PDB file of N, CA and C in Angstrom:
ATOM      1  N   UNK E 748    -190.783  -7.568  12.032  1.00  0.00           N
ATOM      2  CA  UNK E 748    -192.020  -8.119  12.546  1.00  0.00           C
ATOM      3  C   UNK E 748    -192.656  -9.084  11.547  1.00  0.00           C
ATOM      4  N   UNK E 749    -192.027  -9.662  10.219  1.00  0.00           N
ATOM      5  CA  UNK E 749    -192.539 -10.523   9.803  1.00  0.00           C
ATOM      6  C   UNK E 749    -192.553 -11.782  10.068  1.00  0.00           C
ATOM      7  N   UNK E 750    -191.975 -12.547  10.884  1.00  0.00           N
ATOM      8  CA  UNK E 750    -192.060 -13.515  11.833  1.00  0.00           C
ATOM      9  C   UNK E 750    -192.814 -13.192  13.491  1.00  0.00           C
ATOM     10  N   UNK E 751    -193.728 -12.955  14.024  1.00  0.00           N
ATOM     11  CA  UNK E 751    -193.547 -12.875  15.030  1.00  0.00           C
ATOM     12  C   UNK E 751    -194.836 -13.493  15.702  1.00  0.00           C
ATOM     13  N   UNK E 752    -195.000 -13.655  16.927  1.00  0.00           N
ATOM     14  CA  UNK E 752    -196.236 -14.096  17.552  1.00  0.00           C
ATOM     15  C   UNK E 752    -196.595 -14.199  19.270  1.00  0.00           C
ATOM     16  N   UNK E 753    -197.337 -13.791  19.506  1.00  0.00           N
ATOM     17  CA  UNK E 753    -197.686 -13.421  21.071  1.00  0.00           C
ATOM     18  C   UNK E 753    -198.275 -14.516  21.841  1.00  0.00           C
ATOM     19  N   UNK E 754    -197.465 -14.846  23.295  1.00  0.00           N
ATOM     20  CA  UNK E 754    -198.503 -15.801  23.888  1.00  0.00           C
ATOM     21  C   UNK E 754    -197.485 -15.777  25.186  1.00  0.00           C
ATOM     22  N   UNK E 755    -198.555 -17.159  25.816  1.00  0.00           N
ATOM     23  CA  UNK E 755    -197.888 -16.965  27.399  1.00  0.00           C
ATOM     24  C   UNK E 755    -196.848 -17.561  27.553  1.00  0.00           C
ATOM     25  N   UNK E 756    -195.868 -17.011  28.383  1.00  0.00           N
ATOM     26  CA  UNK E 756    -194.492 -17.799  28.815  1.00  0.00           C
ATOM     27  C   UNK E 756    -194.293 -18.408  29.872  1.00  0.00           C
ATOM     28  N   UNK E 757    -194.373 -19.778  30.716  1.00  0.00           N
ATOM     29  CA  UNK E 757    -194.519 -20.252  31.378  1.00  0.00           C
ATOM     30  C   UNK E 757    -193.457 -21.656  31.679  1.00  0.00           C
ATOM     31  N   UNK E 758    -192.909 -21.981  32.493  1.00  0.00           N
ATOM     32  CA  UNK E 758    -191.644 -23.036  32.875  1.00  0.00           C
ATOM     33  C   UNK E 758    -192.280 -23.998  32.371  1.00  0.00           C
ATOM     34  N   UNK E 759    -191.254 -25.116  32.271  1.00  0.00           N
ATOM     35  CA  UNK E 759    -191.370 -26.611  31.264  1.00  0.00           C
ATOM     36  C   UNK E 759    -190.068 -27.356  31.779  1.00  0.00           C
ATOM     37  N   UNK E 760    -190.637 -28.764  32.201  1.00  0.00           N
ATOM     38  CA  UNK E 760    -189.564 -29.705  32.411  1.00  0.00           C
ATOM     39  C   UNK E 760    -189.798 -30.497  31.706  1.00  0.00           C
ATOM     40  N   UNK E 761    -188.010 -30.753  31.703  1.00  0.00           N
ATOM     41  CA  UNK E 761    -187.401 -31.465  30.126  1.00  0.00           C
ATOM     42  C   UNK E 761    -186.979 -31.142  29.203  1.00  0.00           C
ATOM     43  N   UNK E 762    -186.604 -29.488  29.514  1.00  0.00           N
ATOM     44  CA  UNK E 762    -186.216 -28.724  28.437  1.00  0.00           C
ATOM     45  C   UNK E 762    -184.623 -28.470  28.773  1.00  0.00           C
ATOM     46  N   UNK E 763    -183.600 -28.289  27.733  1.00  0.00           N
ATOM     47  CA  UNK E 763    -182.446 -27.825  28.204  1.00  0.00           C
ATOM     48  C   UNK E 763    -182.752 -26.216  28.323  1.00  0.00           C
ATOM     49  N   UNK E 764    -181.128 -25.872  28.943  1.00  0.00           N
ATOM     50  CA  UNK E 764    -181.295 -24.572  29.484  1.00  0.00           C
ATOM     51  C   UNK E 764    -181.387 -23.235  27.957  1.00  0.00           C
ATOM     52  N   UNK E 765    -180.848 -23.895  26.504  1.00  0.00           N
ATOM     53  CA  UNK E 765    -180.865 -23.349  25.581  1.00  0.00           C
ATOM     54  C   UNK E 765    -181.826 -24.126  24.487  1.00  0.00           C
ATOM     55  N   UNK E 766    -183.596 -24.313  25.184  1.00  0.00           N
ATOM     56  CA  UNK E 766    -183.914 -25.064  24.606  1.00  0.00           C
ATOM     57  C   UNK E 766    -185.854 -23.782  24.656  1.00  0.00           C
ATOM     58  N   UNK E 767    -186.579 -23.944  23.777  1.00  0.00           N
ATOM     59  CA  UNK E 767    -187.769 -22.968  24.313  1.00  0.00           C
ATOM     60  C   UNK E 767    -188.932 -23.936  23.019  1.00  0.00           C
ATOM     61  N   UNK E 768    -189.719 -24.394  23.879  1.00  0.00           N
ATOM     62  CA  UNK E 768    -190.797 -25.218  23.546  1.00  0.00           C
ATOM     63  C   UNK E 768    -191.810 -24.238  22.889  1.00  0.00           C
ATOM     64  N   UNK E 769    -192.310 -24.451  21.469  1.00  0.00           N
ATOM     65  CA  UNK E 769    -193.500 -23.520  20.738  1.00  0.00           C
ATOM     66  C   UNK E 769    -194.454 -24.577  20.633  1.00  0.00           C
ATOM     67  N   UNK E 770    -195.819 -24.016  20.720  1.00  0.00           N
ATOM     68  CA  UNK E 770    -197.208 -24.745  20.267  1.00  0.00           C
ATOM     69  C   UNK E 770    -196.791 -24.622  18.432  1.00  0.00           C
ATOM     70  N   UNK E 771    -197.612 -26.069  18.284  1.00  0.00           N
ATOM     71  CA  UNK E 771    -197.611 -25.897  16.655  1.00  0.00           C
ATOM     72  C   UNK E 771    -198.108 -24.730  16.031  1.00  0.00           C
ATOM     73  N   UNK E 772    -199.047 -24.328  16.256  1.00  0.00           N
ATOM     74  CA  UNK E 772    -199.669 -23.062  15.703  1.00  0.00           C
ATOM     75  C   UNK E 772    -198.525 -22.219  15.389  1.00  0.00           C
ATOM     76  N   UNK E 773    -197.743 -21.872  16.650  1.00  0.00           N
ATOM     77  CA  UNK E 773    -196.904 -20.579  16.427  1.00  0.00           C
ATOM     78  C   UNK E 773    -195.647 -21.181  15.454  1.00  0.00           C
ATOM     79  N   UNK E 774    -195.186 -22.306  15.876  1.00  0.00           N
ATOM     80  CA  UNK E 774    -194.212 -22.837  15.422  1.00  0.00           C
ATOM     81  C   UNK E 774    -194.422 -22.746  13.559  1.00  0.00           C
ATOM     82  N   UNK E 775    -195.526 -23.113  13.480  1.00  0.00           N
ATOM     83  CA  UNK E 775    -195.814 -23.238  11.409  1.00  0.00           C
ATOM     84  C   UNK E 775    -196.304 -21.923  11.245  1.00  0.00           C
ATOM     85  N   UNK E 776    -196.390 -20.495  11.725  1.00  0.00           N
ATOM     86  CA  UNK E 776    -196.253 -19.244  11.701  1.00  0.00           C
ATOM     87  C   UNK E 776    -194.852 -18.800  11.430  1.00  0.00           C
ATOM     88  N   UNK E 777    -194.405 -19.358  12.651  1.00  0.00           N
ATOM     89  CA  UNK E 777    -192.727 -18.797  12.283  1.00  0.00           C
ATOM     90  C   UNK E 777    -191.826 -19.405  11.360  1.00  0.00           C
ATOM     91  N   UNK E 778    -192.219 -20.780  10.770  1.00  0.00           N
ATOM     92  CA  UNK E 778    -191.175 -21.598  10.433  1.00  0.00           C
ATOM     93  C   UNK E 778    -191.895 -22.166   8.730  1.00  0.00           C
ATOM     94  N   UNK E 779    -192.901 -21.568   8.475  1.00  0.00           N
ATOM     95  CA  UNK E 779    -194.086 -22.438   7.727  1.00  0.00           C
ATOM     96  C   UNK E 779    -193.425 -21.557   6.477  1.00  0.00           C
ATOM     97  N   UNK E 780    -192.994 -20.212   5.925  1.00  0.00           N
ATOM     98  CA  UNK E 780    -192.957 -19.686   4.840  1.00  0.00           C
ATOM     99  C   UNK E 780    -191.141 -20.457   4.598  1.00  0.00           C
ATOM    100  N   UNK E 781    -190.521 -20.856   5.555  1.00  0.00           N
ATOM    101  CA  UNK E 781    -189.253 -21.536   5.523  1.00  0.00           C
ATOM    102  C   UNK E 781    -189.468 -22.771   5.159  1.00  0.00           C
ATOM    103  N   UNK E 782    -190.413 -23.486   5.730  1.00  0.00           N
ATOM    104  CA  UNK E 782    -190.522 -24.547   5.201  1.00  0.00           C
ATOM    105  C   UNK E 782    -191.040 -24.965   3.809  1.00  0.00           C
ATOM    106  N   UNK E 783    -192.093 -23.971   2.860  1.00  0.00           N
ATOM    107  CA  UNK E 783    -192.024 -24.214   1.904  1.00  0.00           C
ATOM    108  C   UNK E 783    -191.102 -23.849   0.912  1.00  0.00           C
ATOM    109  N   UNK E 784    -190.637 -22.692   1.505  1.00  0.00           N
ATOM    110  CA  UNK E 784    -189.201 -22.636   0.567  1.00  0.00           C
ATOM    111  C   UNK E 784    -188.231 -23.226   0.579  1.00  0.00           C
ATOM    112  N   UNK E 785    -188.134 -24.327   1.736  1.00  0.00           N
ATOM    113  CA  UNK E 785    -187.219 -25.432   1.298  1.00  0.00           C
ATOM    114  C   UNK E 785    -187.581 -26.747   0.900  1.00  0.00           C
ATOM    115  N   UNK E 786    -189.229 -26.809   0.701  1.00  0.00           N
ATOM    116  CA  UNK E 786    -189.488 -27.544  -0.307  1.00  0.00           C
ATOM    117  C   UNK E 786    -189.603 -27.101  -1.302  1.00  0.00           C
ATOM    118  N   UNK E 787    -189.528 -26.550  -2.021  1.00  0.00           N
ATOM    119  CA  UNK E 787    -189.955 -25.415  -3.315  1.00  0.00           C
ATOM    120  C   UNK E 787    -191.821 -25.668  -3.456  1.00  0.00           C
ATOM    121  N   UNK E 788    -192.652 -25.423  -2.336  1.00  0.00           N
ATOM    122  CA  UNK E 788    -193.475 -25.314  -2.634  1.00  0.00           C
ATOM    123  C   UNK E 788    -194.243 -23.950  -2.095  1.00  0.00           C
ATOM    124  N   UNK E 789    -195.870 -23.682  -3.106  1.00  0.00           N
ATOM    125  CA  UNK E 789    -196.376 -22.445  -2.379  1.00  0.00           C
ATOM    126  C   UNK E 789    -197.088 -22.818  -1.263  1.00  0.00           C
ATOM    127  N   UNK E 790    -196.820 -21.666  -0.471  1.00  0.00           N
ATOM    128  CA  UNK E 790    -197.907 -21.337   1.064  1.00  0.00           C
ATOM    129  C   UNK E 790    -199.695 -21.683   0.737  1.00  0.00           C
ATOM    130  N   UNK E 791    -200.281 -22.094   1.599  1.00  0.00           N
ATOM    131  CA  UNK E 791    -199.945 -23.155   2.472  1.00  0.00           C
ATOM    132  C   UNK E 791    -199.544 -24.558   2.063  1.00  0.00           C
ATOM    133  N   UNK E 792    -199.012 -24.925   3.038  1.00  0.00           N
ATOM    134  CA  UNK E 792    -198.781 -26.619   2.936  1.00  0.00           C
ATOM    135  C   UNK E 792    -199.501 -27.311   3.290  1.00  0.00           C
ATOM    136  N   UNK E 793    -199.110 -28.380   3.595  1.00  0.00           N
ATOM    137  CA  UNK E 793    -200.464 -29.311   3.912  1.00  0.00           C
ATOM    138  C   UNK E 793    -199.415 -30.249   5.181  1.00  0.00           C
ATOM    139  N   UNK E 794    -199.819 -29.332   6.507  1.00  0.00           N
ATOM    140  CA  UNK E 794    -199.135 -29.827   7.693  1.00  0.00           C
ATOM    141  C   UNK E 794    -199.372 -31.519   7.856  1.00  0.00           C
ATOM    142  N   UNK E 795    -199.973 -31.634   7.879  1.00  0.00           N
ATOM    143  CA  UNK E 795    -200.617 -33.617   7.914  1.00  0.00           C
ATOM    144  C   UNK E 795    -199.469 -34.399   7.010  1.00  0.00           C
ATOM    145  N   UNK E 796    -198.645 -33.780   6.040  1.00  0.00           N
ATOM    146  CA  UNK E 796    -197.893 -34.936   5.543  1.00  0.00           C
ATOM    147  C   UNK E 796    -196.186 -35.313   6.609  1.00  0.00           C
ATOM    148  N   UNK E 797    -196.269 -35.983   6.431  1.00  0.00           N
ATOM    149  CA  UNK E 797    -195.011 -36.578   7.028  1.00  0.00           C
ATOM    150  C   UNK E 797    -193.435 -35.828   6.620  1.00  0.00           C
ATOM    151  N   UNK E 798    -193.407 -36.139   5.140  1.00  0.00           N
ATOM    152  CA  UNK E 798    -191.905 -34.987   5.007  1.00  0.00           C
ATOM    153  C   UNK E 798    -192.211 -33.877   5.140  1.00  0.00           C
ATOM    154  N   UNK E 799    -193.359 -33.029   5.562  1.00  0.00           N
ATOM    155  CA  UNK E 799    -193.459 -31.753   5.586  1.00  0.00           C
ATOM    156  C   UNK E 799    -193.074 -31.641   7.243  1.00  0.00           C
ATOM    157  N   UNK E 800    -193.631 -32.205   7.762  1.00  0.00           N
ATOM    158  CA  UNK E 800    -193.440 -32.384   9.312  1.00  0.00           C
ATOM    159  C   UNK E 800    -191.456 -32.535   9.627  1.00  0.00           C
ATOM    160  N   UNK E 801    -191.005 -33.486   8.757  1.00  0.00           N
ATOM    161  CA  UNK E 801    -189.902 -33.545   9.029  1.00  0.00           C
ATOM    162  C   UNK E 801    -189.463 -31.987   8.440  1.00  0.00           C
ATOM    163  N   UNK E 802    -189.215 -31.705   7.116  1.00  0.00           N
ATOM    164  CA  UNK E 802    -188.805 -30.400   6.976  1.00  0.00           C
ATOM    165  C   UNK E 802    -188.991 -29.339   7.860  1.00  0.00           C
ATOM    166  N   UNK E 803    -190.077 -29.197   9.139  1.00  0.00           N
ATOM    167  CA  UNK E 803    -190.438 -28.541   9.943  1.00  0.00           C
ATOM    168  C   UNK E 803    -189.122 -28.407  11.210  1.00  0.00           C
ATOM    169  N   UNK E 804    -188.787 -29.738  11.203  1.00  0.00           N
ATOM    170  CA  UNK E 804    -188.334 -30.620  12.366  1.00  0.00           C
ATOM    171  C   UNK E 804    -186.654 -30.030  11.984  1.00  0.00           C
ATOM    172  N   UNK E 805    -186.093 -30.095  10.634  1.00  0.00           N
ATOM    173  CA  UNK E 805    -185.554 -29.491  10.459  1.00  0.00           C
ATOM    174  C   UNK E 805    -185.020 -28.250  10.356  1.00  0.00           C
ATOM    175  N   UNK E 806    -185.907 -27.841   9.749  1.00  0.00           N
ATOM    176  CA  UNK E 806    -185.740 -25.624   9.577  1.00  0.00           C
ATOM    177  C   UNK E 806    -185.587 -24.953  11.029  1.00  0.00           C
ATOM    178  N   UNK E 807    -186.427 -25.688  11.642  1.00  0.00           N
ATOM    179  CA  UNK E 807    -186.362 -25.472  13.876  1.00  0.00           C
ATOM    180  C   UNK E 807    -184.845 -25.811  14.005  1.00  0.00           C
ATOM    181  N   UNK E 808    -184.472 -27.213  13.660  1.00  0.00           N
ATOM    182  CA  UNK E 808    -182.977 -27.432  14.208  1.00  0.00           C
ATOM    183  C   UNK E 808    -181.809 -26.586  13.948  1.00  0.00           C
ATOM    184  N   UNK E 809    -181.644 -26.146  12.764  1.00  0.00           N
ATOM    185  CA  UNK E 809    -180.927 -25.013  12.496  1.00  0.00           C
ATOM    186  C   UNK E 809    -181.095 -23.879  12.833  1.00  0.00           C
ATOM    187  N   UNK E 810    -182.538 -23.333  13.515  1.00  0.00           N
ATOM    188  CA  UNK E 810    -182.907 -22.148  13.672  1.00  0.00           C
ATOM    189  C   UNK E 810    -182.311 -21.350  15.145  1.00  0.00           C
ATOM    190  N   UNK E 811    -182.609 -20.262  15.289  1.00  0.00           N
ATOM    191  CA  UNK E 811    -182.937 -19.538  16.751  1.00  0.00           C
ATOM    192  C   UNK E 811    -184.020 -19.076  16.863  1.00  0.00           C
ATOM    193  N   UNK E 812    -184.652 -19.072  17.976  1.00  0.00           N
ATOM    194  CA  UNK E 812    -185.911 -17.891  18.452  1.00  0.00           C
ATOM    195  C   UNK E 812    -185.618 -16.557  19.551  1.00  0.00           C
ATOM    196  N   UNK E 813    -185.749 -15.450  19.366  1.00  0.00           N
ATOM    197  CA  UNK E 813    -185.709 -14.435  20.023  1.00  0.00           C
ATOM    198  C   UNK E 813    -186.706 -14.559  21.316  1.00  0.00           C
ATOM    199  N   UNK E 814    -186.768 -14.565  22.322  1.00  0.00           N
ATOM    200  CA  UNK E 814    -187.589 -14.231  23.037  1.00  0.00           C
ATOM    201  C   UNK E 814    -187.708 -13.283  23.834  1.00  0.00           C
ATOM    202  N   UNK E 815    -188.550 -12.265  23.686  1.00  0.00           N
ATOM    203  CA  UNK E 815    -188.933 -11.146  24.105  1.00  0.00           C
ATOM    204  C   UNK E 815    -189.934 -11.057  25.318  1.00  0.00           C
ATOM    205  N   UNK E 816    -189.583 -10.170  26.196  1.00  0.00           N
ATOM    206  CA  UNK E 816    -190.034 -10.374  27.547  1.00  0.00           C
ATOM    207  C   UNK E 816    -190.499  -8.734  27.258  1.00  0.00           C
ATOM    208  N   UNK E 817    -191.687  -8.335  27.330  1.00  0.00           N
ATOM    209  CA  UNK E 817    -191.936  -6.148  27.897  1.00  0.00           C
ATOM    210  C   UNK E 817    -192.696  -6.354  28.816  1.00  0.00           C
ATOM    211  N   UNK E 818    -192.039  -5.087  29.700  1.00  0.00           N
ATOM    212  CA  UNK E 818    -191.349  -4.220  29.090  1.00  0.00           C
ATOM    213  C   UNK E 818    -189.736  -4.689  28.977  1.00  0.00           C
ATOM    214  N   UNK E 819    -189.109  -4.290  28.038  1.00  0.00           N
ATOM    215  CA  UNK E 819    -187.542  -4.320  27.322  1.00  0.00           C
ATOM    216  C   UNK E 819    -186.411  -3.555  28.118  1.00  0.00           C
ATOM    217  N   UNK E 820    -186.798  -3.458  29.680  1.00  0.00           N
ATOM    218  CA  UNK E 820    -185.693  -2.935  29.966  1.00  0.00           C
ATOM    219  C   UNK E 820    -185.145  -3.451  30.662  1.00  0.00           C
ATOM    220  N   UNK E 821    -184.673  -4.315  30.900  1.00  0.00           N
ATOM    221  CA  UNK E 821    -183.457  -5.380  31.822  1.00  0.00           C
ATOM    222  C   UNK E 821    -182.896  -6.249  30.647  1.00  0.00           C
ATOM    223  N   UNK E 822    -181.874  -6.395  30.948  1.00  0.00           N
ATOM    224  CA  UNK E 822    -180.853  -7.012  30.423  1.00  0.00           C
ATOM    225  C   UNK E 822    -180.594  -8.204  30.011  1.00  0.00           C
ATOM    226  N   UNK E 823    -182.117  -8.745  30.347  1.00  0.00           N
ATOM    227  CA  UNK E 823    -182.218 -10.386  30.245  1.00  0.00           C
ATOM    228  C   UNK E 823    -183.024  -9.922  28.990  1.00  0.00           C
ATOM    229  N   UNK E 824    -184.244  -9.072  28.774  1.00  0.00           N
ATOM    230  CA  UNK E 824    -185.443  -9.251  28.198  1.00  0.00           C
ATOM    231  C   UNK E 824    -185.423 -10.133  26.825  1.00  0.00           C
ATOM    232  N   UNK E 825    -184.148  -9.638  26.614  1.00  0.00           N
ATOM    233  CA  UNK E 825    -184.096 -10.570  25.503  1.00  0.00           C
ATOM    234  C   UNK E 825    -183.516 -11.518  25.204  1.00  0.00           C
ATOM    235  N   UNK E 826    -183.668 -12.907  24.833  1.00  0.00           N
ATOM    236  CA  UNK E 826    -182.802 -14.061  25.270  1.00  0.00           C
ATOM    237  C   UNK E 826    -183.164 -15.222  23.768  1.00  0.00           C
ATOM    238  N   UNK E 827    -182.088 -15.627  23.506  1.00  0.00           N
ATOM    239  CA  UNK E 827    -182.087 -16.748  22.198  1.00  0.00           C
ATOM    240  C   UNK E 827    -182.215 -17.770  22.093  1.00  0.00           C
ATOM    241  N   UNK E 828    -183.101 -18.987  22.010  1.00  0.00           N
ATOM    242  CA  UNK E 828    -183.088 -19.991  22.484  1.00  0.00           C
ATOM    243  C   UNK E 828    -183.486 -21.271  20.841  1.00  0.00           C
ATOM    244  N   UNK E 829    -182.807 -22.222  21.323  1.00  0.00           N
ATOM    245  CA  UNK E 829    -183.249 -23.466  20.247  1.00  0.00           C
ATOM    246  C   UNK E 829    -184.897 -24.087  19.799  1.00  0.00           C
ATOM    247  N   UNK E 830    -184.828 -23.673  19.280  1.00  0.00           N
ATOM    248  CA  UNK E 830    -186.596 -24.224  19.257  1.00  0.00           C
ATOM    249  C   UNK E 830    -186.895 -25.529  19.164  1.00  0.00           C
ATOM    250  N   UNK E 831    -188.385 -26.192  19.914  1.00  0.00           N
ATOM    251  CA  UNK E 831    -188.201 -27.584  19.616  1.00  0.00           C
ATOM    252  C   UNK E 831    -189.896 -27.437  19.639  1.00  0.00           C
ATOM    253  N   UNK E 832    -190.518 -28.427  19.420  1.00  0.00           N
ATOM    254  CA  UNK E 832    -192.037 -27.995  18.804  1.00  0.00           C
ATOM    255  C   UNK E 832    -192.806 -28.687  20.605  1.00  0.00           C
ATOM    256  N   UNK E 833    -193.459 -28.300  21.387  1.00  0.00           N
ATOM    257  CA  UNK E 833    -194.346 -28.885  22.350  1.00  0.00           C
ATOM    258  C   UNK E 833    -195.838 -29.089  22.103  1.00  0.00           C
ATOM    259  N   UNK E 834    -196.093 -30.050  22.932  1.00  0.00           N
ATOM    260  CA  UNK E 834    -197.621 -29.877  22.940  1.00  0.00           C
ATOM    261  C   UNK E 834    -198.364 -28.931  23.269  1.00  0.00           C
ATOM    262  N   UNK E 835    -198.121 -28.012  24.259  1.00  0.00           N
ATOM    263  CA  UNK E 835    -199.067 -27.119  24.946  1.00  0.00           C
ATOM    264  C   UNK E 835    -199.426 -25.866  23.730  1.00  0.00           C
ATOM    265  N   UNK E 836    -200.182 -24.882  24.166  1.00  0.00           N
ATOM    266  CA  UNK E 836    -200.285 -23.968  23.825  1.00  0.00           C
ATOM    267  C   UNK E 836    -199.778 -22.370  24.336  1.00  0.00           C
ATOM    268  N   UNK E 837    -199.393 -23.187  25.049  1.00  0.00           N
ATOM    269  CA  UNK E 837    -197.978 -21.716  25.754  1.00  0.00           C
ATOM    270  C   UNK E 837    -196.317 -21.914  24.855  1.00  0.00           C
ATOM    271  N   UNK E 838    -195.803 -21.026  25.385  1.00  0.00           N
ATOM    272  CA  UNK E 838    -194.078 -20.763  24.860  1.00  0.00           C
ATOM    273  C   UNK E 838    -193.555 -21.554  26.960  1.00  0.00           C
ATOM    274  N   UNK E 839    -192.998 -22.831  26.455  1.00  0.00           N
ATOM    275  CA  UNK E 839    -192.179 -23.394  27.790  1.00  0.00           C
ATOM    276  C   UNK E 839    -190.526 -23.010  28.123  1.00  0.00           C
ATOM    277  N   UNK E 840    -190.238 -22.859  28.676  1.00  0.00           N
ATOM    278  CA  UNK E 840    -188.703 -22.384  28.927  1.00  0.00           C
ATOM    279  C   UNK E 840    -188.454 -23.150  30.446  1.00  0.00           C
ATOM    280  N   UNK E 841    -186.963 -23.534  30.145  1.00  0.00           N
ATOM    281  CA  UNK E 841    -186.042 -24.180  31.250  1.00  0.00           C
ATOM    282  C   UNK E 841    -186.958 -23.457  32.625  1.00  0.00           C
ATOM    283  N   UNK E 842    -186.777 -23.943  33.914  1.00  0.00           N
ATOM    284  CA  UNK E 842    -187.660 -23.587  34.585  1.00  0.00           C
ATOM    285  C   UNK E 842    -186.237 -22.188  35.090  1.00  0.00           C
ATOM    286  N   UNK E 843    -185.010 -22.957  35.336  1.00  0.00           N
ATOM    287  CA  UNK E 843    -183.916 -21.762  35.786  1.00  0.00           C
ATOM    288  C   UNK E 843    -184.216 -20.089  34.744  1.00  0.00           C
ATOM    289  N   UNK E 844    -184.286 -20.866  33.416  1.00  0.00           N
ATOM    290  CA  UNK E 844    -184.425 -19.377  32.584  1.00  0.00           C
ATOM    291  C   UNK E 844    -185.713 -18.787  32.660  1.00  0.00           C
ATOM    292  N   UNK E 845    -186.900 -19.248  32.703  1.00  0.00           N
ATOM    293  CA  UNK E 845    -187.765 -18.230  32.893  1.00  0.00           C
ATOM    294  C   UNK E 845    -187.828 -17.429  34.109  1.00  0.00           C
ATOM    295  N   UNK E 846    -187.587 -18.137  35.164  1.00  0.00           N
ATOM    296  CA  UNK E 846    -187.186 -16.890  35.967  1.00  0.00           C
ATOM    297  C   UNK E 846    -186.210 -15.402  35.490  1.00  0.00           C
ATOM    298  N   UNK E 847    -185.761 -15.130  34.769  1.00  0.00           N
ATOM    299  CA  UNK E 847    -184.968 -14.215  33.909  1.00  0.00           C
ATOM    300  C   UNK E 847    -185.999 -13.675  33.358  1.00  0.00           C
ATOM    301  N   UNK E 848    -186.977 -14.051  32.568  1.00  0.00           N
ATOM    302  CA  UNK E 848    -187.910 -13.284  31.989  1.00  0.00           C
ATOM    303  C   UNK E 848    -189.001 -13.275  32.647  1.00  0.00           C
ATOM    304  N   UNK E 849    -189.445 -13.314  33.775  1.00  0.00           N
ATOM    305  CA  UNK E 849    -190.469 -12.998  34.726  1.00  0.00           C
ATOM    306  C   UNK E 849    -191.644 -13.840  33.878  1.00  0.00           C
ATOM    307  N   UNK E 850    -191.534 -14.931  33.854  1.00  0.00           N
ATOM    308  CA  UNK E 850    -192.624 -16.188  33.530  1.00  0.00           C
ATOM    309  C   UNK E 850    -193.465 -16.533  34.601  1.00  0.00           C
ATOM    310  N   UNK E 851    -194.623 -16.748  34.115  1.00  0.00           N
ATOM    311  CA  UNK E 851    -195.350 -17.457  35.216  1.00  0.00           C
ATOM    312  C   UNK E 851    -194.894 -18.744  35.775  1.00  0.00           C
TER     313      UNK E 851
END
């Protein structure tokens, strides 16, 4: 649970089917103690600079995200997807895959 963060899951077009859109907020939660350790710098950063943004842009491209659907008992609930940073303030998913995790 040291990465983790709660919010709504809701369909998004323009996404591939192994693709799951994060608001910045959550995104520099999950990705922000990675990103200064691959700048060698300490927490916090200072999101507004440009190579920090790219290092962001990076640590996501290599990454996975778990996405967790509860209750945890079907066989989908849990599903792995590429992260890519969105505007909104929801978690977006392929419109085919959120149906799998009972998305709005």
């Amino acid at each position: 649970m040291l990465f983790s963060a709660r919010t709504v899951i809701a369909p998004g077009a323009g996404l591939a089917t192994d693709q799951v859109a994060l608001p910045d907020e959550i995104a520099w939660a999950l990705f922000g103690p990675l990103v200064a350790r691959e700048l060698g710098v300490e927490l916090p950063v200072d999101r507004a600079s440009a190579r920090v943004q790219q290092a962001l842009e990076t640590v996501m491209a290599r990454s996975w995200v778990i996405v967790n659907r509860a209750p945890s008992l079907t066989p989908t609930a849990h599903l792995a997807f590429h992260p890519v940073r969105g505007p909104d303030s929801v978690v977006r998913l392929h419109p085919l895959v959120a149906g799998l995790l009972d998305a709005d």
